[in-house]
Amino acid sequence: MTLKDIQNKLYENLKDSGWAPVLKMFILSKDFLSILETLYEDSQKGKSFTPVIKDLFKPFQECHYNDLKVVIINHSPYPQAGEADGMAFSCSHTKKEQPQLKCIFEEIGNTVYPGQFVKHDPDLTRLSNQGVLMLNAAMTTTIGSTDPHEKLWEPFTAYLLDMLTTYNSKIIYVFLGQASKKWNKSISNMNYKFFASHPVSGTYRKDNKWDSGDLFNQINNVLEKEFNTPIKW
């Protein structure tokens, strides 16, 4: 299969979720083909990347465009081989939560569902299916490296956010960590925006707690107002 075939296949896979018309101009462009060429060339040099190609657009495949309510912007995927599944923070392949995902679950339990049992399901498809786009701004990273492909994916992320802010002013944007915060400038102030420290910060504390600033309740308050459909975190 050629890179052009892969490019076309990735585009075809977006049709069922309604994202194909939104992303068509970029996915079928020379710019995206160049991204695939870079990933291929790196892998030939022994710099394998994660997630695998077939999972690149899983966040879009699992979150139907017409249901989109929230865009959570993380910096980059897990760098461990086989861990990242395309959706930010999700660990559906291994079924084992990473420490930063555990911090997220603990924060949800403490703020949204205090005193209740919260299942720590590492597969975040259920959030995507409710209209939460779990986006890594740098959609790939070299396995074992702390240096994600940030520059490589900047054109795509810029295109995506431009399309979303142009045609949907009610989307909630969530920026996790300083690296993601820079994309705030790409979002119209007509949209709802929330900023929080990155969940990984909780892993550096003795109590392993991440203080999100009551992020998940704040998101649901807006969703109740705009859509009358809060997220079941």
Coordinates of N, CA and C in Angstrom, one line a residue:
M1 N 0.8 -1.2 0.0 CA 0.0 0.0 0.0 C 0.9 1.2 0.0
T2 N 0.6 2.2 -0.9 CA 1.4 3.4 -1.0 C 0.9 4.4 0.0
L3 N 1.7 5.4 0.3 CA 1.3 6.5 1.2 C 0.0 7.2 0.7
K4 N -0.1 7.3 -0.6 CA -1.3 7.9 -1.2 C -2.5 7.1 -0.9
D5 N -2.4 5.7 -0.9 CA -3.5 4.8 -0.6 C -3.8 5.0 0.9
I6 N -2.8 5.1 1.7 CA -3.1 5.3 3.2 C -3.8 6.7 3.4
Q7 N -3.4 7.7 2.7 CA -4.0 9.0 2.8 C -5.5 8.9 2.4
N8 N -5.8 8.2 1.4 CA -7.2 8.1 0.9 C -8.0 7.2 1.9
K9 N -7.4 6.2 2.4 CA -8.0 5.3 3.4 C -8.4 6.0 4.7
L10 N -7.5 6.9 5.2 CA -7.8 7.6 6.4 C -8.9 8.6 6.1
Y11 N -9.0 9.2 4.9 CA -10.1 10.1 4.6 C -11.4 9.3 4.6
E12 N -11.4 8.1 3.9 CA -12.6 7.3 3.8 C -13.1 6.9 5.2
N13 N -12.2 6.7 6.1 CA -12.6 6.3 7.5 C -13.3 7.4 8.3
L14 N -13.3 8.6 7.8 CA -13.9 9.7 8.4 C -15.3 10.0 8.0
K15 N -15.8 9.3 7.0 CA -17.1 9.6 6.4 C -18.2 9.2 7.3
D16 N -18.1 8.1 8.0 CA -19.3 7.7 8.9 C -19.5 8.6 10.1
S17 N -18.4 9.3 10.5 CA -18.5 10.2 11.7 C -18.8 11.6 11.3
G18 N -18.9 11.9 10.0 CA -19.2 13.3 9.6 C -18.1 14.2 9.5
W19 N -16.9 13.7 9.7 CA -15.7 14.6 9.7 C -15.1 14.8 8.3
A20 N -15.4 13.9 7.4 CA -14.8 13.9 6.1 C -14.9 15.3 5.4
P21 N -16.1 15.9 5.3 CA -16.3 17.2 4.6 C -15.5 18.3 5.4
V22 N -15.4 18.2 6.7 CA -14.7 19.2 7.5 C -13.2 19.2 7.2
L23 N -12.6 18.0 7.2 CA -11.2 17.8 7.1 C -10.7 17.5 5.7
K24 N -11.6 17.4 4.7 CA -11.2 16.9 3.4 C -10.0 17.7 2.8
M25 N -10.1 19.0 2.8 CA -9.1 19.9 2.2 C -7.7 19.7 2.7
F26 N -7.6 19.3 4.0 CA -6.3 19.1 4.5 C -5.9 17.6 4.3
I27 N -6.8 16.7 4.6 CA -6.4 15.2 4.6 C -6.0 14.8 3.2
L28 N -6.6 15.4 2.2 CA -6.3 15.0 0.8 C -5.3 15.9 0.2
S29 N -4.6 16.8 1.0 CA -3.7 17.8 0.5 C -2.3 17.2 0.4
K30 N -1.4 17.9 -0.3 CA 0.0 17.6 -0.3 C 0.6 17.8 1.1
D31 N 0.1 18.7 1.9 CA 0.6 19.0 3.2 C 0.5 17.7 4.1
F32 N -0.7 17.1 4.0 CA -0.9 15.9 4.8 C 0.0 14.7 4.3
L33 N 0.1 14.6 3.0 CA 0.9 13.6 2.4 C 2.3 13.8 2.9
S34 N 2.8 15.0 3.0 CA 4.1 15.3 3.5 C 4.3 14.8 5.0
I35 N 3.2 15.0 5.8 CA 3.3 14.5 7.1 C 3.5 12.9 7.1
L36 N 2.7 12.2 6.3 CA 2.9 10.8 6.2 C 4.3 10.4 5.7
E37 N 4.8 11.2 4.8 CA 6.1 10.9 4.3 C 7.2 11.0 5.4
T38 N 7.0 12.0 6.2 CA 8.0 12.3 7.3 C 7.9 11.1 8.3
L39 N 6.7 10.7 8.6 CA 6.6 9.6 9.6 C 7.2 8.3 9.0
Y40 N 7.0 8.1 7.7 CA 7.5 6.9 7.1 C 9.0 6.9 7.1
E41 N 9.6 8.1 6.7 CA 11.0 8.2 6.6 C 11.7 8.1 8.0
D42 N 11.0 8.6 9.0 CA 11.6 8.4 10.4 C 11.6 7.0 10.8
S43 N 10.5 6.3 10.5 CA 10.4 4.9 10.9 C 11.4 4.0 10.1
Q44 N 11.8 4.4 8.9 CA 12.8 3.7 8.2 C 14.2 3.9 8.8
K45 N 14.3 5.0 9.5 CA 15.6 5.3 10.2 C 15.6 4.8 11.6
G46 N 14.6 4.0 12.0 CA 14.6 3.4 13.3 C 13.8 4.3 14.4
K47 N 13.2 5.4 13.9 CA 12.5 6.2 14.8 C 11.0 5.9 14.8
S48 N 10.6 4.8 15.3 CA 9.2 4.4 15.3 C 8.4 5.4 16.0
F49 N 7.1 5.5 15.6 CA 6.2 6.5 16.2 C 5.0 5.8 16.8
T50 N 4.3 6.6 17.6 CA 3.0 6.1 18.2 C 2.1 7.3 18.2
P51 N 0.7 7.0 18.0 CA 0.1 5.7 17.8 C 0.3 5.3 16.4
V52 N -0.2 4.1 16.1 CA 0.0 3.5 14.7 C -0.9 4.3 13.8
I53 N -0.6 4.2 12.5 CA -1.3 5.0 11.5 C -2.8 4.8 11.5
K54 N -3.3 3.5 11.7 CA -4.7 3.3 11.7 C -5.5 4.0 12.8
D55 N -4.8 4.4 13.9 CA -5.4 5.0 15.0 C -5.3 6.6 15.0
L56 N -4.6 7.1 13.9 CA -4.4 8.5 13.9 C -5.6 9.4 14.1
F57 N -6.7 9.0 13.4 CA -7.9 9.8 13.5 C -9.0 9.1 14.3
K58 N -8.6 8.3 15.2 CA -9.6 7.6 16.1 C -10.5 8.7 16.9
P59 N -9.8 9.8 17.4 CA -10.7 10.8 18.1 C -11.8 11.3 17.2
F60 N -11.6 11.4 15.9 CA -12.7 11.9 15.0 C -13.6 10.8 14.6
Q61 N -13.2 9.6 14.6 CA -14.0 8.4 14.2 C -15.0 8.1 15.3
E62 N -14.6 8.3 16.6 CA -15.4 8.0 17.7 C -16.3 9.1 18.2
C63 N -16.0 10.4 17.8 CA -16.8 11.5 18.1 C -17.4 12.1 16.9
H64 N -18.7 11.9 16.7 CA -19.4 12.3 15.5 C -19.4 13.9 15.5
Y65 N -19.1 14.4 14.3 CA -19.0 15.8 14.1 C -20.3 16.5 14.6
N66 N -21.5 16.0 14.3 CA -22.7 16.6 14.6 C -23.0 16.6 16.1
D67 N -22.3 15.8 16.9 CA -22.4 15.7 18.3 C -21.4 16.4 19.1
L68 N -20.5 17.1 18.4 CA -19.3 17.7 19.0 C -19.8 18.8 20.0
K69 N -19.3 18.7 21.2 CA -19.6 19.7 22.2 C -18.4 20.3 22.9
V70 N -17.4 19.4 23.1 CA -16.2 19.8 23.9 C -14.9 19.3 23.1
V71 N -13.9 20.2 23.1 CA -12.6 19.8 22.5 C -11.6 19.9 23.7
I72 N -11.1 18.7 24.1 CA -10.0 18.7 25.1 C -8.7 18.6 24.4
I73 N -7.9 19.6 24.6 CA -6.6 19.7 23.9 C -5.4 19.3 24.9
N74 N -4.8 18.1 24.6 CA -3.6 17.7 25.3 C -2.4 17.9 24.4
H75 N -1.3 17.8 24.9 CA -0.1 18.1 24.1 C 0.3 17.0 23.2
S76 N 0.5 15.8 23.7 CA 1.0 14.7 22.8 C 0.6 13.3 23.4
P77 N 0.7 12.3 22.6 CA 0.4 10.9 23.0 C 1.3 10.4 24.0
Y78 N 0.9 9.3 24.7 CA 1.9 8.5 25.5 C 3.0 8.0 24.6
P79 N 4.3 8.2 25.1 CA 5.4 7.8 24.2 C 5.8 6.3 24.3
Q80 N 5.1 5.5 25.1 CA 5.4 4.1 25.2 C 4.8 3.3 24.1
A81 N 5.5 2.4 23.6 CA 5.0 1.6 22.5 C 3.7 0.8 22.8
G82 N 2.7 0.9 22.0 CA 1.4 0.2 22.2 C 0.5 0.8 23.2
E83 N 0.9 2.0 23.8 CA 0.0 2.6 24.8 C -1.0 3.5 24.2
A84 N -0.6 4.4 23.4 CA -1.5 5.4 22.8 C -2.5 4.8 21.8
D85 N -3.7 5.2 21.8 CA -4.7 4.7 20.9 C -5.3 5.8 20.0
G86 N -4.7 6.9 20.0 CA -5.1 8.0 19.2 C -5.9 9.1 20.0
M87 N -6.8 8.7 20.9 CA -7.5 9.6 21.7 C -6.7 10.0 22.9
A88 N -6.6 11.3 23.2 CA -5.8 11.8 24.3 C -6.2 11.1 25.6
F89 N -5.1 10.7 26.3 CA -5.2 10.0 27.6 C -5.7 8.6 27.6
S90 N -6.4 8.2 26.5 CA -7.0 6.9 26.5 C -6.0 5.8 26.3
C91 N -6.3 4.6 27.0 CA -5.4 3.5 27.0 C -6.2 2.2 26.6
S92 N -6.9 2.3 25.5 CA -7.8 1.1 25.2 C -7.1 -0.1 24.8
H93 N -5.9 0.0 24.3 CA -5.1 -1.2 23.8 C -4.6 -2.0 24.9
T94 N -4.1 -1.3 26.0 CA -3.5 -2.0 27.1 C -4.5 -2.3 28.2
K95 N -5.6 -1.5 28.2 CA -6.6 -1.6 29.3 C -6.0 -1.3 30.7
K96 N -4.9 -0.6 30.7 CA -4.2 -0.2 32.0 C -4.0 1.3 32.0
E97 N -4.6 1.9 33.0 CA -4.5 3.4 33.1 C -3.1 3.9 33.4
Q98 N -2.7 4.9 32.7 CA -1.5 5.6 32.9 C -1.7 6.5 34.2
P99 N -0.6 6.8 34.9 CA -0.7 7.6 36.1 C -1.5 8.9 35.9
Q100 N -1.3 9.6 34.8 CA -2.0 10.9 34.6 C -3.5 10.7 34.3
L101 N -3.8 9.5 33.7 CA -5.2 9.2 33.5 C -5.9 8.8 34.9
K102 N -5.1 8.2 35.7 CA -5.6 7.9 37.1 C -5.9 9.2 37.8
C103 N -5.0 10.2 37.7 CA -5.3 11.5 38.3 C -6.6 12.1 37.8
I104 N -6.8 12.0 36.5 CA -8.1 12.5 35.9 C -9.3 11.8 36.6
F105 N -9.3 10.5 36.6 CA -10.4 9.8 37.2 C -10.6 10.1 38.7
E106 N -9.5 10.3 39.4 CA -9.6 10.7 40.9 C -10.2 12.0 41.0
E107 N -9.8 13.0 40.1 CA -10.4 14.3 40.2 C -11.9 14.3 39.8
I108 N -12.3 13.5 38.8 CA -13.7 13.4 38.5 C -14.5 12.8 39.7
G109 N -13.9 11.8 40.3 CA -14.6 11.2 41.5 C -14.7 12.2 42.6
N110 N -13.7 13.0 42.9 CA -13.7 13.9 44.0 C -14.6 15.1 43.8
T111 N -14.8 15.5 42.5 CA -15.5 16.8 42.2 C -16.9 16.5 41.7
V112 N -17.0 15.6 40.7 CA -18.3 15.4 40.1 C -19.2 14.4 40.8
Y113 N -18.5 13.3 41.3 CA -19.3 12.2 41.9 C -18.7 11.9 43.3
P114 N -18.7 12.9 44.2 CA -18.1 12.6 45.6 C -18.9 11.6 46.3
G115 N -18.2 10.6 46.9 CA -18.8 9.6 47.7 C -19.4 8.5 46.8
Q116 N -19.3 8.6 45.5 CA -19.8 7.5 44.6 C -18.6 6.7 44.0
F117 N -19.0 5.6 43.5 CA -18.0 4.7 42.8 C -17.8 5.2 41.4
V118 N -16.5 5.5 41.0 CA -16.2 5.9 39.7 C -15.3 4.8 39.0
K119 N -15.8 4.2 38.0 CA -15.1 3.2 37.3 C -13.9 3.8 36.5
H120 N -12.7 3.2 36.7 CA -11.5 3.7 36.0 C -11.3 2.9 34.7
D121 N -12.2 3.2 33.8 CA -12.1 2.5 32.5 C -11.1 3.3 31.6
P122 N -10.0 2.7 31.3 CA -8.9 3.4 30.5 C -9.3 3.6 29.0
D123 N -10.4 3.0 28.6 CA -10.8 3.3 27.2 C -11.8 4.5 27.2
L124 N -11.4 5.6 26.7 CA -12.2 6.8 26.7 C -13.1 7.0 25.6
T125 N -13.4 5.9 24.9 CA -14.4 5.9 23.8 C -15.7 6.5 24.3
R126 N -16.1 6.2 25.5 CA -17.4 6.6 26.0 C -17.5 8.1 26.0
L127 N -16.4 8.8 26.3 CA -16.4 10.3 26.3 C -16.5 10.8 24.9
S128 N -15.8 10.2 24.0 CA -15.8 10.6 22.6 C -17.2 10.4 22.0
N129 N -17.9 9.3 22.4 CA -19.2 9.0 21.9 C -20.3 10.0 22.4
Q130 N -19.9 10.8 23.4 CA -20.8 11.8 24.0 C -20.5 13.2 23.4
G131 N -19.6 13.3 22.5 CA -19.3 14.6 21.9 C -18.1 15.3 22.4
V132 N -17.2 14.5 23.0 CA -15.9 15.1 23.5 C -14.8 14.6 22.6
L133 N -14.2 15.6 21.9 CA -13.0 15.3 21.0 C -11.8 15.3 21.9
M134 N -11.2 14.1 22.0 CA -10.0 14.0 22.8 C -8.8 14.1 21.9
L135 N -8.3 15.4 21.8 CA -7.3 15.7 20.8 C -5.9 15.9 21.4
N136 N -4.9 15.2 20.8 CA -3.5 15.5 21.0 C -3.1 16.5 19.9
A137 N -2.6 17.7 20.3 CA -2.2 18.7 19.4 C -1.1 18.2 18.5
A138 N -0.1 17.5 19.1 CA 0.9 16.8 18.4 C 0.4 15.3 18.3
M139 N -0.1 14.9 17.2 CA -0.9 13.6 17.1 C 0.0 12.4 17.1
T140 N 1.3 12.6 17.0 CA 2.2 11.4 17.1 C 3.5 11.9 17.9
T141 N 4.2 10.9 18.3 CA 5.5 11.2 19.0 C 6.4 10.0 18.7
T142 N 7.7 10.2 18.8 CA 8.6 9.1 18.7 C 8.6 8.2 19.9
I143 N 8.5 6.9 19.7 CA 8.5 6.0 20.8 C 9.7 6.1 21.7
G144 N 9.4 6.3 23.0 CA 10.5 6.4 24.0 C 11.1 7.8 24.1
S145 N 10.5 8.7 23.4 CA 11.0 10.1 23.4 C 10.1 11.0 24.1
T146 N 10.6 12.1 24.7 CA 9.8 13.1 25.3 C 9.7 14.3 24.4
D147 N 10.1 14.1 23.1 CA 10.0 15.2 22.1 C 9.0 14.8 21.1
P148 N 7.7 15.3 21.3 CA 6.7 14.9 20.3 C 6.8 15.6 19.0
H149 N 6.0 15.2 18.0 CA 6.1 15.8 16.7 C 5.3 17.1 16.6
E150 N 5.6 18.0 17.5 CA 4.8 19.2 17.6 C 4.7 20.0 16.3
K151 N 5.9 20.3 15.7 CA 6.0 21.1 14.5 C 5.4 20.4 13.3
L152 N 5.5 19.1 13.3 CA 5.0 18.3 12.2 C 3.5 18.5 12.1
W153 N 2.8 18.5 13.2 CA 1.3 18.5 13.2 C 0.7 19.9 13.4
E154 N 1.5 20.9 13.5 CA 1.0 22.3 13.7 C 0.1 22.7 12.6
P155 N 0.4 22.4 11.3 CA -0.5 22.8 10.2 C -1.9 22.2 10.3
F156 N -1.9 20.9 10.7 CA -3.2 20.2 10.8 C -4.0 20.8 12.0
T157 N -3.4 20.9 13.1 CA -4.1 21.5 14.3 C -4.6 22.9 14.0
A158 N -3.8 23.7 13.4 CA -4.3 25.0 13.0 C -5.5 25.0 12.1
Y159 N -5.4 24.1 11.1 CA -6.5 24.0 10.1 C -7.8 23.5 10.8
L160 N -7.7 22.5 11.7 CA -8.8 22.0 12.4 C -9.5 23.0 13.3
L161 N -8.7 23.7 14.1 CA -9.3 24.7 15.0 C -9.9 25.9 14.2
D162 N -9.3 26.2 13.1 CA -9.8 27.3 12.3 C -11.2 26.9 11.7
M163 N -11.3 25.7 11.2 CA -12.6 25.2 10.7 C -13.7 25.2 11.8
L164 N -13.3 24.7 13.0 CA -14.3 24.6 14.1 C -14.7 25.9 14.6
T165 N -13.8 26.9 14.7 CA -14.2 28.2 15.2 C -15.0 29.0 14.2
T166 N -14.8 28.7 12.9 CA -15.5 29.4 11.9 C -17.0 28.9 11.8
Y167 N -17.2 27.6 12.1 CA -18.6 27.1 11.8 C -19.3 26.7 13.1
N168 N -18.7 26.8 14.3 CA -19.4 26.4 15.5 C -18.9 27.2 16.7
S169 N -19.7 28.1 17.1 CA -19.3 29.1 18.2 C -19.6 28.6 19.6
K170 N -20.3 27.4 19.7 CA -20.7 27.0 21.0 C -19.9 25.8 21.5
I171 N -18.8 25.5 20.8 CA -17.9 24.4 21.3 C -17.2 24.9 22.5
I172 N -17.0 24.0 23.5 CA -16.2 24.3 24.7 C -14.8 23.8 24.4
Y173 N -13.8 24.7 24.7 CA -12.4 24.3 24.5 C -11.7 24.2 25.8
V174 N -11.0 23.1 26.0 CA -10.3 22.9 27.3 C -8.8 22.7 27.0
F175 N -8.0 23.6 27.6 CA -6.5 23.6 27.4 C -5.8 23.0 28.6
L176 N -5.2 21.9 28.5 CA -4.5 21.2 29.6 C -3.0 21.4 29.5
G177 N -2.5 22.2 30.4 CA -1.0 22.4 30.4 C -0.6 23.6 29.6
Q178 N 0.6 24.1 29.8 CA 1.1 25.2 29.1 C 1.3 25.0 27.6
A179 N 1.8 23.8 27.3 CA 2.0 23.5 25.9 C 0.7 23.6 25.0
S180 N -0.4 23.2 25.6 CA -1.6 23.3 24.9 C -2.2 24.7 24.9
K181 N -1.9 25.4 25.9 CA -2.5 26.8 26.1 C -2.2 27.7 24.9
K182 N -1.1 27.4 24.2 CA -0.8 28.3 23.1 C -1.8 28.3 22.0
W183 N -2.6 27.3 21.9 CA -3.7 27.2 20.9 C -4.9 28.0 21.2
N184 N -4.9 28.6 22.4 CA -5.9 29.6 22.8 C -6.1 30.7 21.8
K185 N -4.9 31.1 21.2 CA -4.9 32.2 20.3 C -5.7 31.9 19.0
S186 N -5.8 30.6 18.7 CA -6.5 30.2 17.5 C -8.0 30.1 17.6
I187 N -8.5 30.3 18.9 CA -9.9 30.1 19.2 C -10.6 31.5 19.4
S188 N -11.7 31.7 18.7 CA -12.5 32.9 18.9 C -12.9 33.0 20.3
N189 N -13.0 34.3 20.8 CA -13.4 34.5 22.2 C -14.9 34.4 22.3
M190 N -15.6 34.1 21.2 CA -17.0 33.7 21.3 C -17.3 32.3 21.8
N191 N -16.2 31.5 21.8 CA -16.3 30.2 22.4 C -16.0 30.2 23.9
Y192 N -16.5 29.2 24.5 CA -16.2 28.9 25.9 C -14.8 28.3 26.0
K193 N -14.0 28.8 27.0 CA -12.6 28.3 27.1 C -12.3 28.0 28.6
F194 N -11.7 26.9 28.8 CA -11.3 26.5 30.2 C -9.8 26.2 30.1
F195 N -9.1 26.6 31.2 CA -7.6 26.3 31.3 C -7.3 25.6 32.6
A196 N -6.5 24.6 32.5 CA -6.1 23.8 33.7 C -4.7 23.3 33.6
S197 N -4.1 23.1 34.7 CA -2.8 22.5 34.7 C -2.9 21.1 34.1
H198 N -1.8 20.6 33.7 CA -1.8 19.2 33.0 C -2.0 18.2 34.1
P199 N -2.8 17.1 33.8 CA -3.0 16.0 34.8 C -1.7 15.4 35.3
V200 N -0.6 15.4 34.5 CA 0.6 14.8 34.9 C 1.2 15.5 36.1
S201 N 0.8 16.7 36.4 CA 1.3 17.5 37.6 C 0.9 16.7 38.8
G202 N -0.3 16.1 38.8 CA -0.7 15.3 40.0 C 0.2 14.2 40.3
T203 N 0.9 13.6 39.4 CA 1.8 12.5 39.6 C 3.0 12.9 40.4
Y204 N 3.3 14.2 40.4 CA 4.5 14.7 41.1 C 4.2 15.0 42.6
R205 N 3.0 15.0 43.0 CA 2.6 15.3 44.3 C 2.6 14.0 45.2
K206 N 2.8 14.2 46.5 CA 2.8 13.0 47.4 C 1.4 12.4 47.4
D207 N 0.4 13.2 47.3 CA -1.0 12.6 47.4 C -1.5 12.2 46.1
N208 N -0.7 12.4 45.0 CA -1.1 12.1 43.6 C -2.4 12.7 43.2
K209 N -2.7 13.9 43.7 CA -3.9 14.6 43.4 C -3.7 15.7 42.3
W210 N -4.6 15.8 41.4 CA -4.5 16.8 40.3 C -5.6 17.8 40.6
D211 N -5.3 19.1 40.8 CA -6.3 20.1 41.0 C -6.7 20.7 39.7
S212 N -7.9 20.4 39.2 CA -8.3 20.9 37.9 C -9.1 22.2 38.0
G213 N -9.3 22.7 39.2 CA -10.1 23.8 39.4 C -11.6 23.6 39.1
D214 N -12.0 22.3 39.5 CA -13.4 21.9 39.3 C -13.8 22.0 37.8
L215 N -12.9 21.6 37.0 CA -13.0 21.7 35.5 C -14.2 20.9 35.0
F216 N -14.5 19.7 35.4 CA -15.5 18.9 34.9 C -16.9 19.4 35.2
N217 N -17.1 19.9 36.4 CA -18.4 20.5 36.8 C -18.6 21.8 36.0
Q218 N -17.5 22.5 35.8 CA -17.7 23.8 35.0 C -18.1 23.5 33.6
I219 N -17.5 22.5 33.0 CA -17.9 22.1 31.6 C -19.4 21.7 31.6
N220 N -19.8 20.9 32.6 CA -21.2 20.4 32.6 C -22.1 21.6 32.8
N221 N -21.7 22.6 33.6 CA -22.6 23.7 33.8 C -22.9 24.4 32.5
V222 N -21.9 24.6 31.6 CA -22.1 25.2 30.3 C -22.9 24.3 29.4
L223 N -22.7 23.0 29.5 CA -23.4 22.1 28.6 C -24.9 22.0 29.0
E224 N -25.2 22.1 30.3 CA -26.5 22.2 30.7 C -27.2 23.4 30.1
K225 N -26.5 24.5 30.1 CA -27.1 25.8 29.6 C -27.2 25.7 28.1
E226 N -26.2 25.2 27.3 CA -26.2 25.3 25.9 C -26.9 24.1 25.2
F227 N -26.8 22.9 25.8 CA -27.3 21.7 25.1 C -28.3 20.9 26.0
N228 N -28.3 21.2 27.3 CA -29.1 20.4 28.2 C -28.7 19.0 28.2
T229 N -27.4 18.7 27.9 CA -26.9 17.4 27.9 C -25.5 17.3 28.5
P230 N -25.4 17.3 29.8 CA -24.0 17.2 30.5 C -23.3 15.9 30.1
I231 N -22.0 15.9 30.3 CA -21.3 14.7 30.0 C -21.3 13.8 31.2
K232 N -21.4 12.5 31.0 CA -21.3 11.5 32.1 C -19.8 11.1 32.1
W233 N -19.1 11.8 33.0 CA -17.7 11.6 33.1 C -17.3 10.3 33.7

